[in-house]
Coordinates of C-alpha atoms in Angstrom, one line a residue:
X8 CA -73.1 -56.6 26.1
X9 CA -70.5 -54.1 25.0
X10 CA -71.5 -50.2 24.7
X11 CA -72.0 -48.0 21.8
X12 CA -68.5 -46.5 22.1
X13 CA -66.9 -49.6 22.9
X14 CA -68.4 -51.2 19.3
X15 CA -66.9 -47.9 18.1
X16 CA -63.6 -47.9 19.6
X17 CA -63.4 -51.6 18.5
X18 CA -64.5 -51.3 14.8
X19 CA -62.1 -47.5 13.8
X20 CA -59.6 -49.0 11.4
X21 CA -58.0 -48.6 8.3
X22 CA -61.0 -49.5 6.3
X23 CA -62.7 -46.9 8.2
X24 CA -60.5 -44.9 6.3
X25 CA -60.8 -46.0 2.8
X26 CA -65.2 -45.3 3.2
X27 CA -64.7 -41.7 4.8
X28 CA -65.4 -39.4 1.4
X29 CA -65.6 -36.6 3.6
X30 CA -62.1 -37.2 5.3
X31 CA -60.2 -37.4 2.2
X32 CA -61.6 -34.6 1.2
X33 CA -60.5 -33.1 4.2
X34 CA -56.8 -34.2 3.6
X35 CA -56.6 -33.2 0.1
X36 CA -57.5 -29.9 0.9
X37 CA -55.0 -29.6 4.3
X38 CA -52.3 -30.8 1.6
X39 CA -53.3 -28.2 -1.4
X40 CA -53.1 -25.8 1.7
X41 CA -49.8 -27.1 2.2
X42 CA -48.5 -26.8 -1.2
X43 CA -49.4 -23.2 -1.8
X44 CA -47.6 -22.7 1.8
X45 CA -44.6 -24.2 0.3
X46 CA -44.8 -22.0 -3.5
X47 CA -45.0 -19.2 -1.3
X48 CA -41.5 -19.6 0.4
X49 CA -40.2 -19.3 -2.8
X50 CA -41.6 -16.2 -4.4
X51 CA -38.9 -13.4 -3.1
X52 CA -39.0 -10.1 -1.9
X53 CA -38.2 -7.0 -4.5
X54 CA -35.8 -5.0 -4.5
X55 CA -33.4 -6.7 -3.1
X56 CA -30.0 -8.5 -4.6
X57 CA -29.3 -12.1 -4.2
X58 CA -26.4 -12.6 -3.8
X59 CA -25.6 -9.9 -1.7
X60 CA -28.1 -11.1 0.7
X61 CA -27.0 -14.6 0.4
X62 CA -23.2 -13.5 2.0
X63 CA -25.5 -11.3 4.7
X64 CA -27.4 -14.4 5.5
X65 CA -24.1 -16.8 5.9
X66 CA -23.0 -14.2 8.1
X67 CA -25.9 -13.9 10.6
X68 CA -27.1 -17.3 10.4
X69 CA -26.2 -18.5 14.2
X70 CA -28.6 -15.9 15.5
X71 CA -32.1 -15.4 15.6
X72 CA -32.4 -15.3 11.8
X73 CA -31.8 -19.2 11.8
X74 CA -34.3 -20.0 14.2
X75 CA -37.0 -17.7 12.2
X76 CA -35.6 -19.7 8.7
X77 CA -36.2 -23.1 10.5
X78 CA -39.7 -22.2 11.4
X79 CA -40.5 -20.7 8.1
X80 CA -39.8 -23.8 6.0
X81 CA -36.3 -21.7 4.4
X82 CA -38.3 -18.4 3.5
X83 CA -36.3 -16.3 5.3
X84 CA -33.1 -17.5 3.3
X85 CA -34.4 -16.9 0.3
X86 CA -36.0 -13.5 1.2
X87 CA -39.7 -14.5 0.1
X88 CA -42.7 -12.8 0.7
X89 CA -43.9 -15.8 3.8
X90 CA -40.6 -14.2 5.6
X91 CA -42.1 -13.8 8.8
X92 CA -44.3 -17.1 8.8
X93 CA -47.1 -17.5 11.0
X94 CA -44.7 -16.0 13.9
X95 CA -46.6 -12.9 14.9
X96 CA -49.8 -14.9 14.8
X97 CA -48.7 -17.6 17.0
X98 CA -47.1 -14.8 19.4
X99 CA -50.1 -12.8 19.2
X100 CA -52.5 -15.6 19.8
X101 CA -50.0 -16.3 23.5
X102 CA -49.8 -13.1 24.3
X103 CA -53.6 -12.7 24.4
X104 CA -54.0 -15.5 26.5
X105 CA -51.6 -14.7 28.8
X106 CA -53.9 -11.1 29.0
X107 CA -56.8 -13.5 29.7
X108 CA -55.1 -13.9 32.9
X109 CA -54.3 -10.6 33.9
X110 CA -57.1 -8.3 32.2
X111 CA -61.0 -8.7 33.8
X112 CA -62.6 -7.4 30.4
X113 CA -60.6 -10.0 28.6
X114 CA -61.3 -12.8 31.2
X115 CA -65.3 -12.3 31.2
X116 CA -65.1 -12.6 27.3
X117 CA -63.2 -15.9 27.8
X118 CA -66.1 -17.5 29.7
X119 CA -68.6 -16.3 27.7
X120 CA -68.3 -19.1 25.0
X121 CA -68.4 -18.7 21.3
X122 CA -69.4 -15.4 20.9
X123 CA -66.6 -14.3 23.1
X124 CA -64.2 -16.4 21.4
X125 CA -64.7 -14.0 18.2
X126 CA -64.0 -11.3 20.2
X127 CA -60.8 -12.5 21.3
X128 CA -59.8 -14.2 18.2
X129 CA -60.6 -10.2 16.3
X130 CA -58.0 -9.5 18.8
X131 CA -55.4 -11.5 18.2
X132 CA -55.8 -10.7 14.7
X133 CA -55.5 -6.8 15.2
X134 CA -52.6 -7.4 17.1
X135 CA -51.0 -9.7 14.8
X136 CA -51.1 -6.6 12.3
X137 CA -49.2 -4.6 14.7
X138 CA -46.7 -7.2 15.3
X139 CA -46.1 -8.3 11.4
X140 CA -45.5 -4.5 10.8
X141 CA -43.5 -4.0 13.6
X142 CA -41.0 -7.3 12.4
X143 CA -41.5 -6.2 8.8
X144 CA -40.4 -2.6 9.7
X145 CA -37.2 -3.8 11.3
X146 CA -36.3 -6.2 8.8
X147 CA -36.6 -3.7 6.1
X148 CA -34.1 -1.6 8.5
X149 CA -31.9 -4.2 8.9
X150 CA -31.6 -5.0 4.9
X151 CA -30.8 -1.4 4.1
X152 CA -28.5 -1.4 7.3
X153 CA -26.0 -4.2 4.9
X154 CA -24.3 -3.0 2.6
X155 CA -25.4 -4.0 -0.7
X156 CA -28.3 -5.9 0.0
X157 CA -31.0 -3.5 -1.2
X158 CA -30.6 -2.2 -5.0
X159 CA -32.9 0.9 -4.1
X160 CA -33.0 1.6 0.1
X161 CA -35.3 4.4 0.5
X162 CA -39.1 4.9 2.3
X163 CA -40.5 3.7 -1.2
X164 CA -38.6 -0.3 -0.6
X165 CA -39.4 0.3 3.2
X166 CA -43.2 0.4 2.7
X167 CA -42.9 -2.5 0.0
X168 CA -41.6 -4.7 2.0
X169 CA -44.0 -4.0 5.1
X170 CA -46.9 -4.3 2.8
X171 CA -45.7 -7.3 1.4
X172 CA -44.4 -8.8 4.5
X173 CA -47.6 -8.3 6.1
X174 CA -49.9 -8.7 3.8
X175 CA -48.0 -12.8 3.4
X176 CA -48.5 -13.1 7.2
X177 CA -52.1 -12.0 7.0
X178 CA -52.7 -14.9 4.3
X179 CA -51.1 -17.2 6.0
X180 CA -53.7 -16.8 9.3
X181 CA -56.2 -17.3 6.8
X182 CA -54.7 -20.4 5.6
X183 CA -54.3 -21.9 8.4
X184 CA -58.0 -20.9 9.6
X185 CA -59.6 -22.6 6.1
X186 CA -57.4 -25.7 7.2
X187 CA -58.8 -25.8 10.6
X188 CA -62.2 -25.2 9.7
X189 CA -62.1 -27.2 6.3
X190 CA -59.8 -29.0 6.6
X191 CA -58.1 -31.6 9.4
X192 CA -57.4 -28.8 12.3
X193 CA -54.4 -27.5 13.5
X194 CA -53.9 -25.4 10.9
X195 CA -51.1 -22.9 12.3
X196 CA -49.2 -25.8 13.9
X197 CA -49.6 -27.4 10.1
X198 CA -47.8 -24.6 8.4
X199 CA -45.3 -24.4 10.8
X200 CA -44.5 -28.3 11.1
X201 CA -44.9 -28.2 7.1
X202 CA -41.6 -25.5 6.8
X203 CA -40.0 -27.9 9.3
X204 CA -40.1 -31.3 7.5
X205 CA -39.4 -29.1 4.2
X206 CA -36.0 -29.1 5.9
X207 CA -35.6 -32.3 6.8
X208 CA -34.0 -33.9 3.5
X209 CA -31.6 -31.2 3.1
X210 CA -30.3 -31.4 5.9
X211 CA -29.6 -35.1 5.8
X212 CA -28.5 -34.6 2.5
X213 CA -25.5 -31.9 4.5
X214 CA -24.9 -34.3 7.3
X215 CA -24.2 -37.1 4.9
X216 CA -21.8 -35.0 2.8
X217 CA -20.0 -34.2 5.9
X218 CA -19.5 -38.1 6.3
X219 CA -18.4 -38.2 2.9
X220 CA -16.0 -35.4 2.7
X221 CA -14.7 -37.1 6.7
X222 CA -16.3 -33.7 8.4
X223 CA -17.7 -36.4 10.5
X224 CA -17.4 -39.9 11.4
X225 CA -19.5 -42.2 10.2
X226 CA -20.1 -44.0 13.3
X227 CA -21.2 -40.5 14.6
X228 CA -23.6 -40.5 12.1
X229 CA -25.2 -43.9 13.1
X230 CA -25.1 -42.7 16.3
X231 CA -27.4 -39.4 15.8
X232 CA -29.7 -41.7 13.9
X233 CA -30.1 -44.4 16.6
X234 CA -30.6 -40.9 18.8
X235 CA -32.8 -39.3 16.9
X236 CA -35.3 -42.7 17.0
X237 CA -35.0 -42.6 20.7
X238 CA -35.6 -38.6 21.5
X239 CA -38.6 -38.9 19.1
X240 CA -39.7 -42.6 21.2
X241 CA -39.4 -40.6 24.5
X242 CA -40.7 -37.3 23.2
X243 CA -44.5 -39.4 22.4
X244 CA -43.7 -41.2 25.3
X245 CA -43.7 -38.2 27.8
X246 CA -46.5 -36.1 25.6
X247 CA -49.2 -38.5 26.4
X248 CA -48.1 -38.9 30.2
X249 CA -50.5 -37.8 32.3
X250 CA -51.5 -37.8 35.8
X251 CA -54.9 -38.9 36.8
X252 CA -56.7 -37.6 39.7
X253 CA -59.7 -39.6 40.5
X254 CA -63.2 -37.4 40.8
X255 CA -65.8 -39.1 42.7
X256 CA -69.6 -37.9 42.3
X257 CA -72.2 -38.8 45.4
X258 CA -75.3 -40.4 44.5
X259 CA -78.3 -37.8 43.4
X260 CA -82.1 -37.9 43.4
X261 CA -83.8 -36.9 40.5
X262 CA -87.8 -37.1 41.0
X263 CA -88.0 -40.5 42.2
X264 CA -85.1 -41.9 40.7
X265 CA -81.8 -42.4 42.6
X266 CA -78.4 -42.2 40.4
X267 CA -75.7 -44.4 41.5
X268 CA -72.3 -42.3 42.5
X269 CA -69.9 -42.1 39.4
X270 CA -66.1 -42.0 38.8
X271 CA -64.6 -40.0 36.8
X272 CA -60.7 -39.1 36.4
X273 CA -59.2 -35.3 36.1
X274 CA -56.1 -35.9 33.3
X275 CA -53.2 -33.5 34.1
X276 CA -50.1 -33.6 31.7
X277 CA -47.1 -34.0 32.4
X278 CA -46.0 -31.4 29.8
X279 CA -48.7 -28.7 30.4
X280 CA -46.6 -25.9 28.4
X281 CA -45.5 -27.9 25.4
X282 CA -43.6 -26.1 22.9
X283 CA -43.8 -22.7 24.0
X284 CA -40.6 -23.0 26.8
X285 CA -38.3 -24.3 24.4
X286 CA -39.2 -21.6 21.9
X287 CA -39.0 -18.8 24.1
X288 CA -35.7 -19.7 25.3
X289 CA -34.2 -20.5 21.7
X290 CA -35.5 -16.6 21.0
X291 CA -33.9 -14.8 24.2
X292 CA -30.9 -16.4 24.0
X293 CA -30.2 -16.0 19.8
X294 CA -31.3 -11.9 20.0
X295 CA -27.9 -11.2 21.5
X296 CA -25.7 -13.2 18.4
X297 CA -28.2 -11.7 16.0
X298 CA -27.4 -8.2 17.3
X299 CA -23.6 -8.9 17.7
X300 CA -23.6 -10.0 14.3
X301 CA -25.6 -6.9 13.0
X302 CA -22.9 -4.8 14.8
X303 CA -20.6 -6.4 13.4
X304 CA -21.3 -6.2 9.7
X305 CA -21.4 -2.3 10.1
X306 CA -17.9 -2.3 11.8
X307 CA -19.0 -1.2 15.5
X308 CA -17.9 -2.3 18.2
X309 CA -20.6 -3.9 21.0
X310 CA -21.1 -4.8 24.3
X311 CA -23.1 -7.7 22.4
X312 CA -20.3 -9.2 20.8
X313 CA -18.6 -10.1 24.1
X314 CA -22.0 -11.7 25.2
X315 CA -22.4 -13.4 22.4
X316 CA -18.9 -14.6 22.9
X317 CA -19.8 -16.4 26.0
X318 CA -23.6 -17.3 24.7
X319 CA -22.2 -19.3 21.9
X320 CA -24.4 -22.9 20.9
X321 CA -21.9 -25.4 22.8
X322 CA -20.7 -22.6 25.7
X323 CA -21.1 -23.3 29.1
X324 CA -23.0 -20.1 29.9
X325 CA -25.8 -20.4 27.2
X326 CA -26.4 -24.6 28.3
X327 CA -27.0 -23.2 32.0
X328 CA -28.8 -20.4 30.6
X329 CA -30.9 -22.5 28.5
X330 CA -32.3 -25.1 30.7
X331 CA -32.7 -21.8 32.8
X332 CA -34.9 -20.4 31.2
X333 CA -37.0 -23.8 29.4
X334 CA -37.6 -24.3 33.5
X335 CA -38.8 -20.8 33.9
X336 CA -41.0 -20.7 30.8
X337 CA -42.1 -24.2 31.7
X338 CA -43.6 -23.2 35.1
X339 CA -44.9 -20.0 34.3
X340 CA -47.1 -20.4 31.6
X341 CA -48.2 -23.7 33.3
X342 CA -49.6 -21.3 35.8
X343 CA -51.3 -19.0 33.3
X344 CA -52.9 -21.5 31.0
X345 CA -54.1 -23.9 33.9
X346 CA -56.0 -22.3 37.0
X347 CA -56.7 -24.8 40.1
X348 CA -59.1 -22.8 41.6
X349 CA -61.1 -22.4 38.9
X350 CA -60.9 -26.1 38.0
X351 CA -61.5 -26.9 42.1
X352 CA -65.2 -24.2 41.3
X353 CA -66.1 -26.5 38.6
X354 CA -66.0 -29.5 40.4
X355 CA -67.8 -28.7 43.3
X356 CA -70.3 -26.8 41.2
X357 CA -70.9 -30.2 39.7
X358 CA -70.8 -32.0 42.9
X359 CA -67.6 -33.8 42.0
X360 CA -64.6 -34.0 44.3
X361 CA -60.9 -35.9 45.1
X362 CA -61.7 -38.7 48.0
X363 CA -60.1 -37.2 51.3
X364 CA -59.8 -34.0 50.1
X365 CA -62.1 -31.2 51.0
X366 CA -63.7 -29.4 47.9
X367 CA -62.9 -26.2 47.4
X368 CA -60.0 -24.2 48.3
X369 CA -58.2 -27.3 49.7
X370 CA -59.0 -29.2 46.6
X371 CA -57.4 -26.5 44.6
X372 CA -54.4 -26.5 46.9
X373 CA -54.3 -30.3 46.5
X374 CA -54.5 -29.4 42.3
X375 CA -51.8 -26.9 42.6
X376 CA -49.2 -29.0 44.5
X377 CA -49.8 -32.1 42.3
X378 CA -49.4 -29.9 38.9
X379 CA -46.3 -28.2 40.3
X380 CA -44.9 -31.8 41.5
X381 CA -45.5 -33.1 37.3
X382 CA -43.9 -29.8 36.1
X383 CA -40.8 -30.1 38.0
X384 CA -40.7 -33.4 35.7
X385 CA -42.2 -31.7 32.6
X386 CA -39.5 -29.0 32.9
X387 CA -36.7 -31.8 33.4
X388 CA -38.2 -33.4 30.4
X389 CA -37.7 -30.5 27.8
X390 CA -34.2 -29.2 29.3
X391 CA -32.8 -32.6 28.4
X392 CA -34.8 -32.9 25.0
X393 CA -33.2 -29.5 23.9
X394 CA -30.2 -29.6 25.7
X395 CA -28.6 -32.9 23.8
X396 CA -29.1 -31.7 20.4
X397 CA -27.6 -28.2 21.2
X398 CA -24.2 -29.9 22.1
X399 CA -24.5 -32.1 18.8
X400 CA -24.9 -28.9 16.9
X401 CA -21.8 -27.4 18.8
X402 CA -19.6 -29.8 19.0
X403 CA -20.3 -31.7 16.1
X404 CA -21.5 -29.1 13.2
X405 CA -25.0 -31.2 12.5
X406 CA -27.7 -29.1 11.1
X407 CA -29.8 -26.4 13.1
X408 CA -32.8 -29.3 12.1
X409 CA -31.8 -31.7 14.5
X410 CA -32.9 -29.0 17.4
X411 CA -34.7 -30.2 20.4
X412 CA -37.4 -27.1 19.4
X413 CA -37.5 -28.9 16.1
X414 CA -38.4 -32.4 17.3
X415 CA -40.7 -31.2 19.3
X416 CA -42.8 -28.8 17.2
X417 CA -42.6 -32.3 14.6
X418 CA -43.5 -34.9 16.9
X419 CA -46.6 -33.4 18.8
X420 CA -47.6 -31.9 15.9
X421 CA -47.7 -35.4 14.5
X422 CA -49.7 -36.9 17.3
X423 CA -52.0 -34.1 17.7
X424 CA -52.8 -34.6 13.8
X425 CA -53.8 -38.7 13.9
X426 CA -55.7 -37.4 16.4
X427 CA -57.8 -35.3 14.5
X428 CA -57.9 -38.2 11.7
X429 CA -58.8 -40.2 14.4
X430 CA -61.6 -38.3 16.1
X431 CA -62.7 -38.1 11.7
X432 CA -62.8 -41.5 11.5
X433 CA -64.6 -41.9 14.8
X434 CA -67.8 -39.5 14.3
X435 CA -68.4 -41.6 10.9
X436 CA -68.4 -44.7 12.3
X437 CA -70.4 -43.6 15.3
X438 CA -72.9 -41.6 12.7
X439 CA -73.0 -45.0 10.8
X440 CA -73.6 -47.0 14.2
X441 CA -76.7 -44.8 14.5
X442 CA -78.1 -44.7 11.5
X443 CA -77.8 -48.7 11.8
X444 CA -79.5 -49.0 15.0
X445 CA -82.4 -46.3 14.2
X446 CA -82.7 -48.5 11.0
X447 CA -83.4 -51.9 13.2
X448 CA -85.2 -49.8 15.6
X449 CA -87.6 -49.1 12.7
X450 CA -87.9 -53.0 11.2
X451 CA -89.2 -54.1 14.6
X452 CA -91.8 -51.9 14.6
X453 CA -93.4 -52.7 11.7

């Protein structure tokens, strides 16, 4: 006789679907989230001229300005108030994990459950203040720094636009909290992968105008389509690769019964770090452009502009540079989000342990060797997903859109999201299994 969850694994469909009231409610409020996201991007800054910007923009768009536009959905082009995204959220949210790490106050409050994962969470909001006005502060700076750009520079414009800035970052934390908590979860991957796919059509709409006008060939064109299919097939392909450990646990006496030893299996990705290498590369490697081009503008003269020279999208120096780094990022915060010992504690806690291994400290060396062995391949994994749209972008003038960051951010958010419908779709069925059985249960006995 098949199990609870296998009847439950066997019935979740698309009907399942169509009888979940409380789902759909769920997605029509992620997607009114979504929408007032989107408005939001296009409400601008004051104080500020157009079209002046506009030709500032054009100027400094191969530097870090077009990686911060990509991720905010186009806001940063047209100097609206959601400028600065979700950014300093998402980076204050890493940075206070990677404290976890390092800090023991910060540590204890990790392990003490919910109520320490307020405290943290007040923490990362506090510093995602600081952060916003820090990037707000700069970017005010850097508009009065062009010439024409603000109708009124002055301390008055400066404090504006920090207030404003900020106070657009701060609601869009909140936004994506209500869509995580009310909503279908993820909500600061949401926003971001929302200002993403905003970008999408345009984007095609400029690649196939190149075609037209003979920018680009058309069988190019077909041929970044059939590639785009394939990175996106390999991307979920590699995302949900995992390696298994198996996790045996002994038999145990409880009063006079005697349990039967269990196997269980310990699932380690193959792409521990996700997003963030990819990301944190893109950013290092732009800030020298975006200062070059800065210089520039004013009519200086910078060490930056001869770095930039060589760090160019397409150059020799920035590919090396940029797998480089994805490697680097890929392995260390692999290390700091994923302890072995502490996992190797929990098992033998729990009485579990890997068959021939000795629990303990050799079962966290055993951990640690097999997670570096994955990661090599994890970090292989995102240098050639990033690195074959970079030279496509260089050599063949596609959009910024087509990135390997891009894809990436798109895809998992994508399967992390049908997840979430999924797991929906799941606890209704298995609330209606019980309420089924408990009603036969009840029939009998009378």
């Amino acid at each position: 006789m098949a199990s609870a969850a296998e009847q439950l694994a066997a019935n979740v469909n698309l009907s399942a679907f169509g009888k979940s009231e409380e789902l759909k409610k769920r997605i029509l409020f992620t997607l009114g989230a979504l929408i007032v996201y989107r408005l939001g991007t296009y409400v601008p800054l004051p104080g500020i001229d157009p079209e002046a910007f506009a030709k500032s923009f054009f100027g400094q768009s191969k530097g870090m300005l077009e990686l911060f536009n990509m991720f905010a959905g186009g806001a940063v082009q047209r100097r609206a108030i959601f400028a600065l995204n979700i950014m300093p959220y998402i980076s204050a949210s890493i940075i206070v994990q990677l404290l976890t790490s390092v800090i023991p106050t910060l540590e204890t409050l990790k392990k003490e459950g919910e109520q320490g994962r307020k405290v943290l969470n007040q923490y990362t909001r506090y510093l995602t203040v600081a952060l916003a006005t820090f990037q707000a502060y700069a970017m005010a700076i850097g508009l009065e720094g062009q010439q024409g750009v603000v109708t009124d520079p002055g301390m008055f414009f400066r404090i504006t636009t920090v207030v404003t800035l900020v106070g657009g970052t701060m609601f869009l934390m909140w936004l994506g909290e209500q869509i995580t908590s009310r909503g279908i979860g993820n909500g600061s991957s949401l926003i971001i992968f929302a200002g993403i796919v905003a970008a999408f059509p345009s984007a095609i709409v400029s690649t196939l105008e190149l075609g037209r006008q003979g920018a680009i060939s058309t069988a190019l064109i077909i041929g970044v389509i059939i590639m785009s299919f394939a990175v996106v097939a390999f991307i979920v392909f590699m995302e949900r690769a995992q390696r298994r450990l198996l996790i045996t646990y002994p038999k145990r006496q409880h009063g006079n019964r005697v349990y039967e030893g269990q196997t269980s299996f310990l699932p380690l990705k193959l792409n521990t770090s996700g997003v963030i290498p990819p990301i944190f590369a893109s950013s290092l490697l732009l800030l020298p452009t975006t200062v070059a081009n800065f210089y520039q503008s004013t009519g200086s003269e910078s060490i930056f502009a001869t770095i930039s020279a060589y760090f160019g999208h397409g150059r020799p120096l920035y590919m090396l540079a940029y797998v480089g780094l994805i490697v680097f990022f890929a392995f260390f915060y692999t290390a700091i989000v994923f302890n072995p010992v502490e996992t190797a504690d929990n098992l033998k806690k729990h009485g579990g342990f890997v068959p021939g291994i000795r629990p303990g400290e050799r079962t966290a060396k055993f951990i640690d060797e097999v997670l570096m062995r994955i990661t090599v391949l994890g970090a292989a994994y995102l240098a050639v997903i990033c690195i074959i749209p970079e030279g496509l972008i260089a050599y063949a003038n596609l959009p910024f859109y087509f990135g390997g960051t891009s894809l990436l951010i798109v895809v998992s958010v994508t399967m992390d999201t049908v997840a979430q419908i999924h797991g929906h779709m799941q606890a209704q069925q298995y609330e209606g299994l019980i309420r089924k059985t408990k009603l036969r249960g009840g029939k009998r006995a009378r």
